[in-house]
PDB file of C-alpha atoms in Angstrom:
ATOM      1  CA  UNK A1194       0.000   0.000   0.000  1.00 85.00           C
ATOM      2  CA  UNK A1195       1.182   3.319  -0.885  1.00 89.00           C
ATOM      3  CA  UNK A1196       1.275   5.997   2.204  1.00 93.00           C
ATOM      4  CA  UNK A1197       2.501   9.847   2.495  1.00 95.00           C
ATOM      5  CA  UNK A1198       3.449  10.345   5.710  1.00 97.00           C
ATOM      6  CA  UNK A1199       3.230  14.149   6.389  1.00 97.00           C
ATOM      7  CA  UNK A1200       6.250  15.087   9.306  1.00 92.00           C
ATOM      8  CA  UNK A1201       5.599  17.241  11.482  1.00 94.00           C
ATOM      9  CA  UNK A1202       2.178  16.943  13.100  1.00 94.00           C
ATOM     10  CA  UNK A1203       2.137  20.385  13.600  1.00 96.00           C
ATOM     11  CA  UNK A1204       4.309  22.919  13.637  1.00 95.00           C
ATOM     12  CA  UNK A1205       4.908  25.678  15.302  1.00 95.00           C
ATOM     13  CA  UNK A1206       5.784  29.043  14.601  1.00 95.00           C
ATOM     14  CA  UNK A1207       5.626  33.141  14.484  1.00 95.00           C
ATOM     15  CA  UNK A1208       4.692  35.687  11.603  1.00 95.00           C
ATOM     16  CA  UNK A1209       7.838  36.093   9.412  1.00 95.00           C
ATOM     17  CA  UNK A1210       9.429  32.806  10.266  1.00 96.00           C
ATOM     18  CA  UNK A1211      10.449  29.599   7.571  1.00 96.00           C
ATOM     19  CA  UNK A1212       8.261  26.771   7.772  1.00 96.00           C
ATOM     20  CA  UNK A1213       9.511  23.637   6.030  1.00 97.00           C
ATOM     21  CA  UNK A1214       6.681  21.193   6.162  1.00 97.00           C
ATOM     22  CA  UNK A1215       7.873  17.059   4.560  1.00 97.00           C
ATOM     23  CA  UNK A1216       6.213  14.395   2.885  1.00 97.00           C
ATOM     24  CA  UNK A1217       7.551  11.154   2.799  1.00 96.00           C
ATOM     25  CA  UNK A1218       6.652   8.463   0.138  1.00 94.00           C
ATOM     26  CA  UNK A1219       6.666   4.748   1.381  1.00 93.00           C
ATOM     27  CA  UNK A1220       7.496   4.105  -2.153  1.00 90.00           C
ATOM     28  CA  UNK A1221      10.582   6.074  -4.674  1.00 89.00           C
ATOM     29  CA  UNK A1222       8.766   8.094  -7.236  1.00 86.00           C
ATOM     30  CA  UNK A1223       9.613   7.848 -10.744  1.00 78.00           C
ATOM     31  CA  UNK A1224       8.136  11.152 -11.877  1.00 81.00           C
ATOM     32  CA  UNK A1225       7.302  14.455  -9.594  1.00 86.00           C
ATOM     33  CA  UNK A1226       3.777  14.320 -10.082  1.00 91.00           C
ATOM     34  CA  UNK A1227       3.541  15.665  -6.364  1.00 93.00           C
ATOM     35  CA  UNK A1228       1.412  18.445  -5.398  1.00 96.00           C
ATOM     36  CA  UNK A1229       0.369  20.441  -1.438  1.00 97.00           C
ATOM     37  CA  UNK A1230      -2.771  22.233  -1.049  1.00 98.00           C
ATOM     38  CA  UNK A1231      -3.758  23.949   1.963  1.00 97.00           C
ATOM     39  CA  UNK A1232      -6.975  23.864   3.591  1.00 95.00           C
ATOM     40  CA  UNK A1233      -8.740  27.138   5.956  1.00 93.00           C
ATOM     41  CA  UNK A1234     -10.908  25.109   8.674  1.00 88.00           C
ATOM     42  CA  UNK A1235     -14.138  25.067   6.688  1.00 86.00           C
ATOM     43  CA  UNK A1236     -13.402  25.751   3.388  1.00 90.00           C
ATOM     44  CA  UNK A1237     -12.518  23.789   0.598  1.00 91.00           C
ATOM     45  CA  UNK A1238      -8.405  22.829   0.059  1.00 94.00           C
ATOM     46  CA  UNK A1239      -6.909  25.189  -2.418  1.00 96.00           C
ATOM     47  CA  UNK A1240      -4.429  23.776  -5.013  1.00 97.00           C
ATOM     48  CA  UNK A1241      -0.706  25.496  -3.623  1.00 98.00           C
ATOM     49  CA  UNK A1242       1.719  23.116  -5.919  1.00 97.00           C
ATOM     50  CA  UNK A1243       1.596  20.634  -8.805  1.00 96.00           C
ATOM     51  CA  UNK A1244       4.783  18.928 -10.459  1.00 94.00           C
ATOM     52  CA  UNK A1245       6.400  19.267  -7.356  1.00 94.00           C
ATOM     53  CA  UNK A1246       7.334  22.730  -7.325  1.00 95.00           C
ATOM     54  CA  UNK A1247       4.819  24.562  -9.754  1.00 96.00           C
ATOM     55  CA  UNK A1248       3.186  27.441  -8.715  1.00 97.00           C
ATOM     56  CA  UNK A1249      -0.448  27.483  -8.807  1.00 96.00           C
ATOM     57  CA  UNK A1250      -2.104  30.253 -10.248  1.00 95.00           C
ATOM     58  CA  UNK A1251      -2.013  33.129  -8.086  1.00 95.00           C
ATOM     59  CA  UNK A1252       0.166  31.538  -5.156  1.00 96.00           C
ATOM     60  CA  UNK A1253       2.523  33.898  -4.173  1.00 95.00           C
ATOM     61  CA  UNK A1254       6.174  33.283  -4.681  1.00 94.00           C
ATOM     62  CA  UNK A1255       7.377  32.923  -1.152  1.00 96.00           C
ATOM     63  CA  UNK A1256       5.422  29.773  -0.975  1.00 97.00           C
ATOM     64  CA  UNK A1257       7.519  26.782  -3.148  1.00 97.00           C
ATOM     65  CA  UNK A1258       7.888  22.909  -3.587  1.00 96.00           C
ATOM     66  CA  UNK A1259      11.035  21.097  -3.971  1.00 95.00           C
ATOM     67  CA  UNK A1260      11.804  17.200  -3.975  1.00 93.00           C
ATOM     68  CA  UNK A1261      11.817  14.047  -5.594  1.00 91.00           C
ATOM     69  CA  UNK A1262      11.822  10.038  -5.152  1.00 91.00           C
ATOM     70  CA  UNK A1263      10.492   9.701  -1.299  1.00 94.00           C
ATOM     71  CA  UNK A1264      11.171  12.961   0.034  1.00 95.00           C
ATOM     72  CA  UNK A1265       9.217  16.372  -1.216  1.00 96.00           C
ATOM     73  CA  UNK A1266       9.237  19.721   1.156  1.00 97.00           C
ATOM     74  CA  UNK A1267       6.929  22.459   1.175  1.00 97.00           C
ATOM     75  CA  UNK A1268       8.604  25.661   1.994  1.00 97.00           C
ATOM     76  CA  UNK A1269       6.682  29.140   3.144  1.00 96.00           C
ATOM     77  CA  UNK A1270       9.898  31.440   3.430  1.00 94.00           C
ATOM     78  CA  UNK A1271       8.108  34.292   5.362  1.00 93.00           C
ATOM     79  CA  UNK A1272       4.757  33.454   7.337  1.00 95.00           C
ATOM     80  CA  UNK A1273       1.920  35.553   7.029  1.00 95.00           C
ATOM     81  CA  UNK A1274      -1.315  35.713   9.485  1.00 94.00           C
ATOM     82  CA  UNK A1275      -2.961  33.453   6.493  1.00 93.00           C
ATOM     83  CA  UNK A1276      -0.618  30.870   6.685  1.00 95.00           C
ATOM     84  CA  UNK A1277      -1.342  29.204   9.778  1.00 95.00           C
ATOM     85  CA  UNK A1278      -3.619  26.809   8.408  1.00 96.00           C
ATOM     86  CA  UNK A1279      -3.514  23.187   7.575  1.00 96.00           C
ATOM     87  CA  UNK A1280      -1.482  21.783   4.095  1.00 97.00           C
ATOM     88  CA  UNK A1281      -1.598  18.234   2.438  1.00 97.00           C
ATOM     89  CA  UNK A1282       0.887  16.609   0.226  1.00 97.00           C
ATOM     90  CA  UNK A1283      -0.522  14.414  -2.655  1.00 96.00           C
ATOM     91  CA  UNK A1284       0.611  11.840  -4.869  1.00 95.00           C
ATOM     92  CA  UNK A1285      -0.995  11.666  -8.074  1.00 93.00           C
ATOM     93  CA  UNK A1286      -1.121   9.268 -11.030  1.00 89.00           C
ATOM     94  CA  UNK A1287      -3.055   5.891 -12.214  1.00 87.00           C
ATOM     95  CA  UNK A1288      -3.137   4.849  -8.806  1.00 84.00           C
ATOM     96  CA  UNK A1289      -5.403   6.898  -7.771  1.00 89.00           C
ATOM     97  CA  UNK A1290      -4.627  10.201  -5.281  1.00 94.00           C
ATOM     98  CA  UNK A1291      -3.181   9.588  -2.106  1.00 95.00           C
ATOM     99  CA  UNK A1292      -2.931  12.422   0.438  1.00 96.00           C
ATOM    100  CA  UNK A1293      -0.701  12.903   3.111  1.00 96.00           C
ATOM    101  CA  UNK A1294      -2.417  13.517   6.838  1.00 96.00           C
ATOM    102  CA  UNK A1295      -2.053  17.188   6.980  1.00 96.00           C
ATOM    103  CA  UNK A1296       0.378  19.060   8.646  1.00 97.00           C
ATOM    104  CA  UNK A1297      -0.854  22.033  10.827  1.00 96.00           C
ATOM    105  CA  UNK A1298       1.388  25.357  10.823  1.00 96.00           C
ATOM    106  CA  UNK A1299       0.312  26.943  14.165  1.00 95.00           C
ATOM    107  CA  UNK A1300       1.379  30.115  16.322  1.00 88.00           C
TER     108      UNK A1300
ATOM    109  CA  UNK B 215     -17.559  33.223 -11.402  1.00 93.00           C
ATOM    110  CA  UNK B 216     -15.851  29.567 -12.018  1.00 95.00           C
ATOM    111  CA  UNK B 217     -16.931  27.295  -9.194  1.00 96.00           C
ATOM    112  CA  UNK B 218     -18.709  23.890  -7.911  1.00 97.00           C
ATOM    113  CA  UNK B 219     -21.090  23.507  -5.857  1.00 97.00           C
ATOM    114  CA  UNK B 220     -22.518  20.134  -3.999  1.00 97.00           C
ATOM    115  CA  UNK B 221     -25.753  19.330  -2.889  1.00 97.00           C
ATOM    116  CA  UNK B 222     -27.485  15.932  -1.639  1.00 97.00           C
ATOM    117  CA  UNK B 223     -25.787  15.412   1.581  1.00 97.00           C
ATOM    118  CA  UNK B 224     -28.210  14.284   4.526  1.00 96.00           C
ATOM    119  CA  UNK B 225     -28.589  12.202   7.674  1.00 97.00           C
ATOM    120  CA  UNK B 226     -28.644   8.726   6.458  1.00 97.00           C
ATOM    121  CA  UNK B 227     -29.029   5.220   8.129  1.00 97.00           C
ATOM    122  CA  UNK B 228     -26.755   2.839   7.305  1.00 97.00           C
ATOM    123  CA  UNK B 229     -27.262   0.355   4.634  1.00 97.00           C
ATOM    124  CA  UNK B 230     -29.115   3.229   3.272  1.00 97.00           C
ATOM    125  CA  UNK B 231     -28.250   5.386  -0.155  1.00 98.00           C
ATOM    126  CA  UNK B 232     -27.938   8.884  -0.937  1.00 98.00           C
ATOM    127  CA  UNK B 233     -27.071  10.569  -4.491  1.00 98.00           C
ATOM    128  CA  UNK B 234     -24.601  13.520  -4.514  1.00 98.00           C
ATOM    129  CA  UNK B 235     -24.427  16.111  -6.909  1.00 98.00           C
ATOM    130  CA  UNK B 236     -22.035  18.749  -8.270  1.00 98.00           C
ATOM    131  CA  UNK B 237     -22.799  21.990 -10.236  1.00 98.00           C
ATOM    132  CA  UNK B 238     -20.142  23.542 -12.202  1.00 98.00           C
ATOM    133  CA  UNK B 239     -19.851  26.822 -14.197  1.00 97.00           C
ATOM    134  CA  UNK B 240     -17.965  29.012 -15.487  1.00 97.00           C
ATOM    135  CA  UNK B 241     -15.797  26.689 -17.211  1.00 96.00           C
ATOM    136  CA  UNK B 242     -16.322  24.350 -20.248  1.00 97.00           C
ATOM    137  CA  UNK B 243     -17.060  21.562 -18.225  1.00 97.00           C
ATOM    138  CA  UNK B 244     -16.637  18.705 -20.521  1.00 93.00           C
ATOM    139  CA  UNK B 245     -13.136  19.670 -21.124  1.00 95.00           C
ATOM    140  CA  UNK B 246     -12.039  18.198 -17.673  1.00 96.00           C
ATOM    141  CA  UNK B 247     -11.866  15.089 -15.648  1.00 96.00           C
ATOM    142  CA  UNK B 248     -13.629  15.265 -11.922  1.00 97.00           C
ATOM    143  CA  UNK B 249     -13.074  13.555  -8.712  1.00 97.00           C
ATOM    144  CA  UNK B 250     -14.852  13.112  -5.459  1.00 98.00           C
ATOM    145  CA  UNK B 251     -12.604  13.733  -2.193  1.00 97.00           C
ATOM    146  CA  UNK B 252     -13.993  13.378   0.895  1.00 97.00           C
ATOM    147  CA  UNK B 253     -12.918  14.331   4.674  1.00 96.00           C
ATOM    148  CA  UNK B 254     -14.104  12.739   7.778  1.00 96.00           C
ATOM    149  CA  UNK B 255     -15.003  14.505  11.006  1.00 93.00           C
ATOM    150  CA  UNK B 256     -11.550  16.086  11.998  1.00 90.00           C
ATOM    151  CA  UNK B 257      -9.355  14.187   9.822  1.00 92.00           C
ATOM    152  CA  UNK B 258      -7.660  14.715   6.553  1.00 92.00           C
ATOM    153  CA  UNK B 259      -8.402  13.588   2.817  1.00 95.00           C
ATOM    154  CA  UNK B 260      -9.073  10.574   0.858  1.00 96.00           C
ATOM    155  CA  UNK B 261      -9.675  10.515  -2.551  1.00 96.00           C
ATOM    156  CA  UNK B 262     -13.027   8.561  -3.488  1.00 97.00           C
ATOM    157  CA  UNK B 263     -13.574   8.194  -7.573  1.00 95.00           C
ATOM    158  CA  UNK B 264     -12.590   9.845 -10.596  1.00 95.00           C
ATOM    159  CA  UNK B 265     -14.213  10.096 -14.025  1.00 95.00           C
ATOM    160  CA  UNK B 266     -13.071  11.152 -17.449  1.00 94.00           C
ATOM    161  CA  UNK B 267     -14.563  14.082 -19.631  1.00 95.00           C
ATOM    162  CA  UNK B 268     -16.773  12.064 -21.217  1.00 94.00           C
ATOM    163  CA  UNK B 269     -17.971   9.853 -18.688  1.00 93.00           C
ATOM    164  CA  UNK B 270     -16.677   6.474 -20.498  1.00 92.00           C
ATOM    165  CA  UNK B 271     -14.305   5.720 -17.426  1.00 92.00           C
ATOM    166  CA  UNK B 272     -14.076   5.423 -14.008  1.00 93.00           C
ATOM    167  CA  UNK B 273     -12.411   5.174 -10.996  1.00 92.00           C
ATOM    168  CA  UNK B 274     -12.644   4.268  -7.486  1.00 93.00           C
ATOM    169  CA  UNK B 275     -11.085   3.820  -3.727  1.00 93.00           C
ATOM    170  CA  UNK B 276     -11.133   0.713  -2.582  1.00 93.00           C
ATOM    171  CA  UNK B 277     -13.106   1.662   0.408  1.00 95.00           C
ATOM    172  CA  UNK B 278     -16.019   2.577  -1.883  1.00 97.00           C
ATOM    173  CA  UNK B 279     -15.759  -0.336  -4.937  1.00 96.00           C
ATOM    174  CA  UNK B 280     -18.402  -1.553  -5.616  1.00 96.00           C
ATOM    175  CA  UNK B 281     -20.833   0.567  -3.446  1.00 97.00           C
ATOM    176  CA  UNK B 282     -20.091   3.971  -4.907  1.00 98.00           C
ATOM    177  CA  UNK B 283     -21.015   5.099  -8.670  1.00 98.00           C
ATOM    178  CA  UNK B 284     -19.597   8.218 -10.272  1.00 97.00           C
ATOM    179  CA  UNK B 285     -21.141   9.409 -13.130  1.00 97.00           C
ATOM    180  CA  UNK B 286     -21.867  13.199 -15.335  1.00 98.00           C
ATOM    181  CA  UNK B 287     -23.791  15.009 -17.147  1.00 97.00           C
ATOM    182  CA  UNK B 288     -22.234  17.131 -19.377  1.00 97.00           C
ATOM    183  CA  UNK B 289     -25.360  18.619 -21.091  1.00 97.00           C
ATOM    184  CA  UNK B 290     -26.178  19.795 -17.685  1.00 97.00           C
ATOM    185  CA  UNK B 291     -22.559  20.477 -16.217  1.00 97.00           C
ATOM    186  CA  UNK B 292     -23.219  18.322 -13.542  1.00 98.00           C
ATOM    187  CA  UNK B 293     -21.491  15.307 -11.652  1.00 98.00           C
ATOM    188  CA  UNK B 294     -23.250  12.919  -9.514  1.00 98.00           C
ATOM    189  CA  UNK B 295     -22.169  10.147  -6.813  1.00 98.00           C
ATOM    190  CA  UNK B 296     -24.620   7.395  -6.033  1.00 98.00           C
ATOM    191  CA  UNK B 297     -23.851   5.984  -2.650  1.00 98.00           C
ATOM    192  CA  UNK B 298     -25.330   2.760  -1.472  1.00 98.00           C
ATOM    193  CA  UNK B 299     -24.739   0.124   1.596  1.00 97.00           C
ATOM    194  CA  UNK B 300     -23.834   3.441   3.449  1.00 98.00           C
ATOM    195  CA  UNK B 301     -22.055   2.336   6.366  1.00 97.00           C
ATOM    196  CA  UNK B 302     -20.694   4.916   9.221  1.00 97.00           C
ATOM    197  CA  UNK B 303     -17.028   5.599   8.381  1.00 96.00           C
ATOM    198  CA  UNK B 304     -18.856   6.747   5.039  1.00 98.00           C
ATOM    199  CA  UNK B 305     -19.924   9.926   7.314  1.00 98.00           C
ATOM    200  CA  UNK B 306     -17.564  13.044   6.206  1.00 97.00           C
ATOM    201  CA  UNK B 307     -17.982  15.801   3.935  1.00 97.00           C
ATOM    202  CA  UNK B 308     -17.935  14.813   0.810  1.00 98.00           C
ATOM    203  CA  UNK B 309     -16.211  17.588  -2.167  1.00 98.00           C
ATOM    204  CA  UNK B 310     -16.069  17.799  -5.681  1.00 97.00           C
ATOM    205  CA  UNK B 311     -13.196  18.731  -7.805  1.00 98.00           C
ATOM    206  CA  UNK B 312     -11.727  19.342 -11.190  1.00 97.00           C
ATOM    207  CA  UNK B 313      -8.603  17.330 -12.436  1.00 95.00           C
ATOM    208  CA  UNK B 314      -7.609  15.702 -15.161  1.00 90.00           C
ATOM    209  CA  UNK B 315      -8.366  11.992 -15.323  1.00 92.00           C
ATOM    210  CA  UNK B 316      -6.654  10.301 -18.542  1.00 91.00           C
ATOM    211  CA  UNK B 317      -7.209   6.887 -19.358  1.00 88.00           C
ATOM    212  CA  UNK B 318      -6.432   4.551 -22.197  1.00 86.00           C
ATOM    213  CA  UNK B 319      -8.207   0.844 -22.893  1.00 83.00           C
ATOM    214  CA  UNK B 320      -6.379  -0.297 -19.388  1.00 85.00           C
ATOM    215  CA  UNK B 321      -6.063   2.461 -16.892  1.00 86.00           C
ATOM    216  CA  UNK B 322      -6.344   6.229 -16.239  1.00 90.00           C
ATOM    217  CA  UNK B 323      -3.929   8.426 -14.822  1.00 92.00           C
ATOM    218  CA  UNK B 324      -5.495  11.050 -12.080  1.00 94.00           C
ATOM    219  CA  UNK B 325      -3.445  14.609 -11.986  1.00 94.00           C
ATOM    220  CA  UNK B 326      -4.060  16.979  -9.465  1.00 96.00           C
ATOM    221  CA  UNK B 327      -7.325  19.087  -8.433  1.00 97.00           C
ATOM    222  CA  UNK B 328      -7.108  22.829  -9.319  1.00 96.00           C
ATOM    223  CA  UNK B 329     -11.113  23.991  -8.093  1.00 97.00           C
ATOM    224  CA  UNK B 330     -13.042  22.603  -5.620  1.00 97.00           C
ATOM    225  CA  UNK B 331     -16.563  22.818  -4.445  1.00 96.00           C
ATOM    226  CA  UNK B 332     -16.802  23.675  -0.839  1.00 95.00           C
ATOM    227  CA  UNK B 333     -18.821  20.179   0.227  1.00 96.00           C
ATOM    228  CA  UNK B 334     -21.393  17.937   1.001  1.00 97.00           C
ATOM    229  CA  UNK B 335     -21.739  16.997   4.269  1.00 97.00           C
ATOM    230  CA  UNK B 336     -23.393  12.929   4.808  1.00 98.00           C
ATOM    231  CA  UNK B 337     -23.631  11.564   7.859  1.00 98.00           C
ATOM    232  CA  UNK B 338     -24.392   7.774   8.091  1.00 97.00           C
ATOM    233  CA  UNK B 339     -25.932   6.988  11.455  1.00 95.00           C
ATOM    234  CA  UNK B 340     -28.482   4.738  12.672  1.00 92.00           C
TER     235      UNK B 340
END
């Protein structure tokens, strides 16, 4: 069975600090078709990065994906208020999509 | 204004069945795949079924095979989710989404979900 295991739980931080926010693959992947959304409690996720580290439209630049085979990182360089929020990693492909279990970026 | 929007979510018993639905707009709907995601009470996501543009092919979780049926309308820009032997881990709230889902004779290849509705919620309880 294929897993994403999201590292940390949650995380902790202030406005204007890094956050660097894993996903781990149980499995190597062959191709970066990775992609993080974030989610506002009680709203709908919101697409952040596909191919790994693609913008989505709209995300600002100080958000960014890097990674490849098990290990992909979301990085937020500078936190704003709006940040502290909950993100998912995702694997996608002809398996199916498999999410990660969230990591929660907290002050 | 390019959006979904769900609707058919109730209180159901379980064993029981409930049909979702999703309205889009805005966009030219049968140019793009769908899924259904769902999220349980407090807990994160899990990717239910997929279906193509046209509607020819599917895709499902195995938590859901064989109980759950995705299926579209495109004259109507609408997707629908029949769900039947409910049971209660099927209780969460239950979005749409747009991604592309291509498949060939043997499989189909799910890519990642740029819009989403804001949700559906079912709860299965007796």
């Amino acid at each position: 069975e294929f897993v994403l295991t999201q590292s940390p739980g949650t995380l902790s931080l202030s406005p204007g600090e890094r956050a660097t926010l894993s996903c781990r693959a149980s499995q190597s992947l062959s191709n970066r078709d990775f992609a993080w959304y974030q989610q506002k409690p009680g709203q709908a996720p919101r697409l952040l990065i596909y191919g790994a580290s693609s913008r989505a439209t709209g995300i600002p630049d100080r958000i960014s994906g890097s990674g490849s085979g098990t290990d992909f990182t979301l990085t937020i360089s500078r936190l704003e208020p709006e940040d502290f929020i909950v993100y998912y990693c995702q694997h996608y492909g002809s398996q199916g999509l498999t999410f990660g279990g969230g990591t929660k970026v907290e002050i | 204004e390019v959006q979904l929007v769900e609707s058919g979510g109730s209180v159901v018993r379980p064993g029981g069945s409930l049909r979702l639905s999703c309205a889009a707009s805005g966009f030219t709907f049968d140019d793009y795949g769908m899924s259904w995601v769902r999220q349980a009470p407090g807990k994160g996501l899990e990717w239910v079924s997929g279906i193509n543009w046209s509607g020819g092919s599917t895709g499902y979780a195995d938590s859901v095979k064989g109980r759950f049926a995705v299926s579209r309308d495109n004259t109507k820009n609408s997707l629908f989710l029949q769900m039947n032997s409910l049971r209660a881990e099927d209780t969460a709230l239950y979005f749409c989404a747009r991604g592309e889902v291509a498949c060939s004779p043997t499989n189909c290849y799910y890519g990642y979900l740029d819009l989403w509705g804001r949700g559906t919620r079912v709860t299965v309880s007796s």
